[in-house]
mmCIF file of C-alpha atoms in Angstrom:
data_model
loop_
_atom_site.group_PDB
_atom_site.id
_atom_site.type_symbol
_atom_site.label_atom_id
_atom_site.label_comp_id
_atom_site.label_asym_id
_atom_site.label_seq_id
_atom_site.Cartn_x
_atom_site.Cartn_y
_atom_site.Cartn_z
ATOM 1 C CA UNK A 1 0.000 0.000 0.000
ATOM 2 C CA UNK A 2 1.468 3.506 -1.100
ATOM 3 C CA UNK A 3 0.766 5.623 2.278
ATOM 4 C CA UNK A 4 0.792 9.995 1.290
ATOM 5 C CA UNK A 5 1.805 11.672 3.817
ATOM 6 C CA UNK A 6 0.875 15.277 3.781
ATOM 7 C CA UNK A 7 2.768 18.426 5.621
ATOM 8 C CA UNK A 8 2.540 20.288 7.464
ATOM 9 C CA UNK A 9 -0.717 19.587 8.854
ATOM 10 C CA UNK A 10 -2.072 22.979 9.441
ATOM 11 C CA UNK A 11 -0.405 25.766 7.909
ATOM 12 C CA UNK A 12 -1.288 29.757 8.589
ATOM 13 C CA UNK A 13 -0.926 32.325 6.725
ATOM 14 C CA UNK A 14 -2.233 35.572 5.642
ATOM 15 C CA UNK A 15 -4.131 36.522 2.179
ATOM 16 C CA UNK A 16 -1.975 37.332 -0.138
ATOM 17 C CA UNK A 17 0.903 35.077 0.671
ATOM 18 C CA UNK A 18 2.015 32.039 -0.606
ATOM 19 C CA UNK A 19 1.000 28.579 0.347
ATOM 20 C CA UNK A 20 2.997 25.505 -0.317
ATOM 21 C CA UNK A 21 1.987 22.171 1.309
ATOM 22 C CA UNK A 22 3.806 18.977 0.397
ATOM 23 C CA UNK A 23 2.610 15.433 -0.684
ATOM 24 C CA UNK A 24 5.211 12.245 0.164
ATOM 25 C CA UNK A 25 4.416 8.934 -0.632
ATOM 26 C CA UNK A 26 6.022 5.970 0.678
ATOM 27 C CA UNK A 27 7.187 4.915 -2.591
ATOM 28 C CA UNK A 28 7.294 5.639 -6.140
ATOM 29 C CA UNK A 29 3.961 7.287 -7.649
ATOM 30 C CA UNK A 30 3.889 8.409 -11.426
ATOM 31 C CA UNK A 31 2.863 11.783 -11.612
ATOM 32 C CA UNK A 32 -0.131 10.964 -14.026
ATOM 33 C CA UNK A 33 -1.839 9.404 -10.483
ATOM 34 C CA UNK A 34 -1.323 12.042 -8.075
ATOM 35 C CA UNK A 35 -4.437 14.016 -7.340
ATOM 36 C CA UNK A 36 -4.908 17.126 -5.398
ATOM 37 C CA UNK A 37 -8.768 18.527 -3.702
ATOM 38 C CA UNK A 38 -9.569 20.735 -1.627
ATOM 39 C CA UNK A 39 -12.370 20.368 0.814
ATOM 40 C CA UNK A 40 -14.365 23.625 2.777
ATOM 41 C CA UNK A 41 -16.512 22.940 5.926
ATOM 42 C CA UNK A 42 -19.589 21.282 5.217
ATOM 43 C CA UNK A 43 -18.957 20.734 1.689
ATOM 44 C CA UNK A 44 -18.186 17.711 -0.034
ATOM 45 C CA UNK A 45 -14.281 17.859 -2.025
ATOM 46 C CA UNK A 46 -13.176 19.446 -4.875
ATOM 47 C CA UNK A 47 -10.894 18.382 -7.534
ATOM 48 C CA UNK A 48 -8.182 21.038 -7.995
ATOM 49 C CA UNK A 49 -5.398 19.163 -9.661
ATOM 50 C CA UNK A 50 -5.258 15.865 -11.725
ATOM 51 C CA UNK A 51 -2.024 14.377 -12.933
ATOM 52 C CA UNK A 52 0.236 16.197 -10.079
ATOM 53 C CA UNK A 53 0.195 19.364 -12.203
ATOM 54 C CA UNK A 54 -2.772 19.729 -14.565
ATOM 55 C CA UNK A 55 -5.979 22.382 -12.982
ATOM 56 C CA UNK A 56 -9.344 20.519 -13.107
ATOM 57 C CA UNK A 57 -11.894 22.424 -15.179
ATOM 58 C CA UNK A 58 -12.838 26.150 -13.717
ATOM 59 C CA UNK A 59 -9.832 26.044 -10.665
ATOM 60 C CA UNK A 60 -7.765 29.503 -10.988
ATOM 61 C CA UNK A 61 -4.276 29.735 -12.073
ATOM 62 C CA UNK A 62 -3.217 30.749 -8.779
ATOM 63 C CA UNK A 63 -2.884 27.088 -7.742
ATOM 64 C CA UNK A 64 -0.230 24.609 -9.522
ATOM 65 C CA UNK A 65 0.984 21.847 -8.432
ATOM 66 C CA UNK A 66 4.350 19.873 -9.114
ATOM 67 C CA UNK A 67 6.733 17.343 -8.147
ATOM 68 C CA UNK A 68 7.736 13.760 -9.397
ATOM 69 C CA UNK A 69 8.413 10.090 -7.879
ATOM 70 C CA UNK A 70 7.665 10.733 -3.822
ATOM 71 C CA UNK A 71 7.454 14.410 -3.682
ATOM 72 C CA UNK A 72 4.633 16.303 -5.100
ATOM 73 C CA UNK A 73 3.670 20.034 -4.087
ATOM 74 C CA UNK A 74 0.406 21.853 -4.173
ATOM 75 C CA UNK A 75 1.341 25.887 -4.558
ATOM 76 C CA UNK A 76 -1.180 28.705 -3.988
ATOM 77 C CA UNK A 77 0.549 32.044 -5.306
ATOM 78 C CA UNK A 78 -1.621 34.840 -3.816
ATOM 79 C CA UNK A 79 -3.848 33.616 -1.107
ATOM 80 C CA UNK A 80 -7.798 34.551 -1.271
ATOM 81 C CA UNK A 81 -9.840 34.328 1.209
ATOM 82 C CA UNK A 82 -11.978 31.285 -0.099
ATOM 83 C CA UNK A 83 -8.941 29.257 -0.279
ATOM 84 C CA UNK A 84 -8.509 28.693 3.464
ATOM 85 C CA UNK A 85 -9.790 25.331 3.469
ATOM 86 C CA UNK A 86 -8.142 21.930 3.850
ATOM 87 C CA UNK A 87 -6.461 20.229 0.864
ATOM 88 C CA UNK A 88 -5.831 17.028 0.322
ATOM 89 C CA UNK A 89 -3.517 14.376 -1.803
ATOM 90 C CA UNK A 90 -4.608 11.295 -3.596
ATOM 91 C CA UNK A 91 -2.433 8.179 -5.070
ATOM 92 C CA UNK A 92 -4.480 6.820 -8.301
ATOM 93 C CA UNK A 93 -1.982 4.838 -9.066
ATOM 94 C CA UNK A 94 -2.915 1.567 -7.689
ATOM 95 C CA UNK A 95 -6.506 0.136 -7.451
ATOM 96 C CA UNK A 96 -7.080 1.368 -4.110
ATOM 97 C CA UNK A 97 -7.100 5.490 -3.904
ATOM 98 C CA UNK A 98 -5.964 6.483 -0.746
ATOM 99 C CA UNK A 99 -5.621 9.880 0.484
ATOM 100 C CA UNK A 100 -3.306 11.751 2.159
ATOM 101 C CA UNK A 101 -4.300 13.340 5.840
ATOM 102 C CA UNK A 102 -5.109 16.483 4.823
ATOM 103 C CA UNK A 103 -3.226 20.069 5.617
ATOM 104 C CA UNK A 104 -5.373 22.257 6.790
ATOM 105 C CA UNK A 105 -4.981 25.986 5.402
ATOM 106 C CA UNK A 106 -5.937 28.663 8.023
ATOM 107 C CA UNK A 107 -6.000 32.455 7.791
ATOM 108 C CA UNK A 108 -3.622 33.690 10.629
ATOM 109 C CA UNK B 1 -25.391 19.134 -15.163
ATOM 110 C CA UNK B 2 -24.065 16.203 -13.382
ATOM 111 C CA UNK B 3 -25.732 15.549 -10.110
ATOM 112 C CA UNK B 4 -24.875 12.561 -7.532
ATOM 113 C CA UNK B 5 -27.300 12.255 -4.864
ATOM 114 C CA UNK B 6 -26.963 9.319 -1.857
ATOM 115 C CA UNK B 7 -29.033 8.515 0.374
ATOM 116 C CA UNK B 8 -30.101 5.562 2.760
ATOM 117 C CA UNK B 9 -27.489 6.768 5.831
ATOM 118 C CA UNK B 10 -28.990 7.253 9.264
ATOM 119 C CA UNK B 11 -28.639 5.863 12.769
ATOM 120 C CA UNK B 12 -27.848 2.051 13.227
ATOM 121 C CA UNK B 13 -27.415 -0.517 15.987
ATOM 122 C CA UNK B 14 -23.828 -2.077 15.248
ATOM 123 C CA UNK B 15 -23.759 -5.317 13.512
ATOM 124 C CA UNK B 16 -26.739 -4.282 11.483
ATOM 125 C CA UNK B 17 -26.723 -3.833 8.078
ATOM 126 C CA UNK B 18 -27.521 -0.758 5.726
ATOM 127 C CA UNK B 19 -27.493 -0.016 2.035
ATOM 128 C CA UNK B 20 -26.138 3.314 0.423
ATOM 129 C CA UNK B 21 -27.311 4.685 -3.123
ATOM 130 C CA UNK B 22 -26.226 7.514 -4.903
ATOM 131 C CA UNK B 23 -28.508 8.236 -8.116
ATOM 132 C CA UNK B 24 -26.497 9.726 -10.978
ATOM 133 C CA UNK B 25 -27.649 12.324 -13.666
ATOM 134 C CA UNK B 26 -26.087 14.399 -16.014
ATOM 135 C CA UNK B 27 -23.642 11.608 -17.621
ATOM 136 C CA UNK B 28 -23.518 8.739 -19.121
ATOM 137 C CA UNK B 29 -23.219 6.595 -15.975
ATOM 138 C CA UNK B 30 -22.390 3.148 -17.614
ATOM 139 C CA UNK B 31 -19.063 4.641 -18.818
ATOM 140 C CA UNK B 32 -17.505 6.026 -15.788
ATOM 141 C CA UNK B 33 -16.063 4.395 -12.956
ATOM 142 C CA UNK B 34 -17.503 5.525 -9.523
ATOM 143 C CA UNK B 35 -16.658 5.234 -5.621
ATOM 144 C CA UNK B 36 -17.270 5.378 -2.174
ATOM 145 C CA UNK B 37 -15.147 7.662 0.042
ATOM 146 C CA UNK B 38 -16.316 8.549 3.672
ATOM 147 C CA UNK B 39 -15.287 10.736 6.172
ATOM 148 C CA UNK B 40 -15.391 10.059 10.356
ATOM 149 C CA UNK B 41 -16.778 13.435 11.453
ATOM 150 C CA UNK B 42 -13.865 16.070 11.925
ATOM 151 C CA UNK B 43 -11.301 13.376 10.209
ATOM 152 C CA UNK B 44 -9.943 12.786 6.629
ATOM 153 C CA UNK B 45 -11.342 11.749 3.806
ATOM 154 C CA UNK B 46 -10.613 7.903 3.334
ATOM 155 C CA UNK B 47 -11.359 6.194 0.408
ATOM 156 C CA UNK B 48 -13.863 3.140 0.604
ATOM 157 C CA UNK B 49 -14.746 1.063 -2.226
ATOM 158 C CA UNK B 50 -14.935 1.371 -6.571
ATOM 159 C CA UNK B 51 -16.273 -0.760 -8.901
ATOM 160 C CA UNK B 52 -15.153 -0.104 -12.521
ATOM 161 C CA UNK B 53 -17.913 1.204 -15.226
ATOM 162 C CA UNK B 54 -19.591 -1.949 -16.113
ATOM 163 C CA UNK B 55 -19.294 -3.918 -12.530
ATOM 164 C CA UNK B 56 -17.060 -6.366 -13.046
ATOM 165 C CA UNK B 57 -14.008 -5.103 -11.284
ATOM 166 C CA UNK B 58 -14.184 -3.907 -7.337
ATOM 167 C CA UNK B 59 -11.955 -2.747 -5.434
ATOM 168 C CA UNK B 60 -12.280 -2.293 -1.173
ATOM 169 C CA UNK B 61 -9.940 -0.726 1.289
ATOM 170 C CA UNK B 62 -8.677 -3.439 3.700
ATOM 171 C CA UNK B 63 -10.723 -2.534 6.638
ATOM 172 C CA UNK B 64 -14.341 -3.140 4.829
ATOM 173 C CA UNK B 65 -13.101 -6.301 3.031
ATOM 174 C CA UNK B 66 -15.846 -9.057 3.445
ATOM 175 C CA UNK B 67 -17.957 -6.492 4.968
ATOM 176 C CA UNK B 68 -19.189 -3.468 2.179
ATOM 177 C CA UNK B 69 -20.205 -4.652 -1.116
ATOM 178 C CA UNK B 70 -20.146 -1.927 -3.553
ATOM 179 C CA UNK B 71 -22.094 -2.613 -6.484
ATOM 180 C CA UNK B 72 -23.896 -0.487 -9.702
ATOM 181 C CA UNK B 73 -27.260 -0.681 -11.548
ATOM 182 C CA UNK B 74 -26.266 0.840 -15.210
ATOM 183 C CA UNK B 75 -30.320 0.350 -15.869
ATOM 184 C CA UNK B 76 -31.043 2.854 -13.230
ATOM 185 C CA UNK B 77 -27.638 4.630 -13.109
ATOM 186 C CA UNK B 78 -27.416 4.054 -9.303
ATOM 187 C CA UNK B 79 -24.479 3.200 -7.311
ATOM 188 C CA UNK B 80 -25.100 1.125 -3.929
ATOM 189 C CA UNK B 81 -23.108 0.227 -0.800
ATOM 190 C CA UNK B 82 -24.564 -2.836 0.979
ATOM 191 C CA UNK B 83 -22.943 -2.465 4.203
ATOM 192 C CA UNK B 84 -22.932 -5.430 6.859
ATOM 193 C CA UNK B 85 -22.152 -5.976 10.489
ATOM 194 C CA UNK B 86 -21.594 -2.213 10.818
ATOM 195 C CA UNK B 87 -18.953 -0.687 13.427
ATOM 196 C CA UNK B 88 -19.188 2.115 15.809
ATOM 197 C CA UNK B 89 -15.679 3.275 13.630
ATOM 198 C CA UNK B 90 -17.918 3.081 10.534
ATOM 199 C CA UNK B 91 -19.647 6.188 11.676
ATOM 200 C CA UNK B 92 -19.283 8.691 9.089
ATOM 201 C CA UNK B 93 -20.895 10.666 6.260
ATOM 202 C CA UNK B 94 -20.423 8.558 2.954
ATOM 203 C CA UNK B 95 -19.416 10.334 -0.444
ATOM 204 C CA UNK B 96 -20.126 8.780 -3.825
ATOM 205 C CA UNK B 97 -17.903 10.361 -6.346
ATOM 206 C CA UNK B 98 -17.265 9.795 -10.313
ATOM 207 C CA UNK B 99 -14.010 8.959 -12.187
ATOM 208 C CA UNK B 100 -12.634 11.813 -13.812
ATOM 209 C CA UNK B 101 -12.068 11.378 -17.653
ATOM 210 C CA UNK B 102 -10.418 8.092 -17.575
ATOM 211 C CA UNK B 103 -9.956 6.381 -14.538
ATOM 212 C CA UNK B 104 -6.785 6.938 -11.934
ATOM 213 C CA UNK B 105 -7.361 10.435 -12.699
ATOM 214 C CA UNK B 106 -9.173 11.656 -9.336
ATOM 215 C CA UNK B 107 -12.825 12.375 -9.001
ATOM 216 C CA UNK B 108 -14.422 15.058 -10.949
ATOM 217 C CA UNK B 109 -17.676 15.283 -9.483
ATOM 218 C CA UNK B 110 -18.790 14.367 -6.070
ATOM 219 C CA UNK B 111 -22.168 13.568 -3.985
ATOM 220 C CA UNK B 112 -23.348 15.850 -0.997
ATOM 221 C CA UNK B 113 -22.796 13.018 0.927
ATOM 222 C CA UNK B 114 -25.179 10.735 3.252
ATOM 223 C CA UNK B 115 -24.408 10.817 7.339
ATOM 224 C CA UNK B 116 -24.335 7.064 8.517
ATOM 225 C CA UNK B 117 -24.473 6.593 12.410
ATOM 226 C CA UNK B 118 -23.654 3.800 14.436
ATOM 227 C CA UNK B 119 -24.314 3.409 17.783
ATOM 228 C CA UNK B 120 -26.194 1.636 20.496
#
């Protein structure tokens, strides 16, 4: 089983900064099966990035995401206040799609 | 639009049983695969369960193995979870959610979830 690991697990920061919270897996992932959401209180997730690096449909440009092998990074580049949320990882890669634990984003 | 809408959660004596749906519109439903993902309240999500687009491959997370069925009507585009001697660590509210374009992709589109209870 490939276990993500996300950190840190709350980060705070301010609008208008940047946010970068890190994905590790235990081993190996190809970068076509690493998934990014991000999930607000009360509402169900949201798929931000698919294939570590490529924005869903309708996400802004302000969020990327990179990385290769066991290291993958979600990046916001300017902070708004509806991205203060928590954001998770996910492994596609093998037939069971576990997630990450989640970093939660907080406005400080 | 797409929709996904469970429903059948609710409060339940452990070791009972309960069955999830989540009724899809909006896509053609026999061509994607779909999941279960849940989430304990104030905890992460954690995937559950998929079945691939025409039923014949499903997959479970270790700790519902022998336990959740997951299972999919293409007739009626509904997606179940038949869930058996049910745990007070299988409270949670339960999340159907779509394949994105191609499978191992992520999920595109997700349910509003249904809140399953179990206690005595």
């Amino acid at each position: 089983e490939i276990v993500l690991t996300q950190s840190p697990d709350t980060l705070s920061l301010s609008p208008g900064e940047r946010a970068i919270l890190s994905c590790r897996a235990s081993q190996s992932v190809s970068s076509y099966y690493l998934t990014w959401y991000q999930q607000k209180p009360g509402q169900a997730p949201r798929l931000l990035i698919y294939s570590a690096s490529n924005r869903a449909t309708g996400v802004p440009d302000r969020f990327s995401g990179s990385g290769s092998g066991t290291d993958f990074t979600l990046t916001i580049s300017r902070l708004e206040p509806e991205d203060f949320a928590v954001y998770y990882c996910q492994q596609c890669a093998t037939s069971t799609y576990n997630f990450g634990q989640g970093t939660k984003l907080e406005i400080k | 639009q797409v929709q996904l809408v469970e429903s059948g959660g609710g409060v339940v004596q452990p070791g009972r049983s309960l069955r999830l749906s989540c009724a899809a519109s909006g896509f053609t439903f026999s061509t994607y695969g779909m999941h279960w993902v849940r989430q304990a309240p104030g905890k992460g999500l954690e995937w559950m369960a998929g079945i691939s687009y025409d039923g014949t491959s499903k997959y479970y997370v270790d700790s519902v193995k022998g336990r959740f069925t997951i299972s999919r009507d293409n007739s009626k585009n509904t997606l179940y979870l038949q869930m058996n001697s049910l745990r007070v660590e299988d409270t949670a509210v339960y999340y159907c959610a779509k394949d994105s374009v191609g499978s191992n992709f992520g999920f595109d589109y997700w349910g509003q979830g249904t809140l399953v209870t179990v206690s005595s």
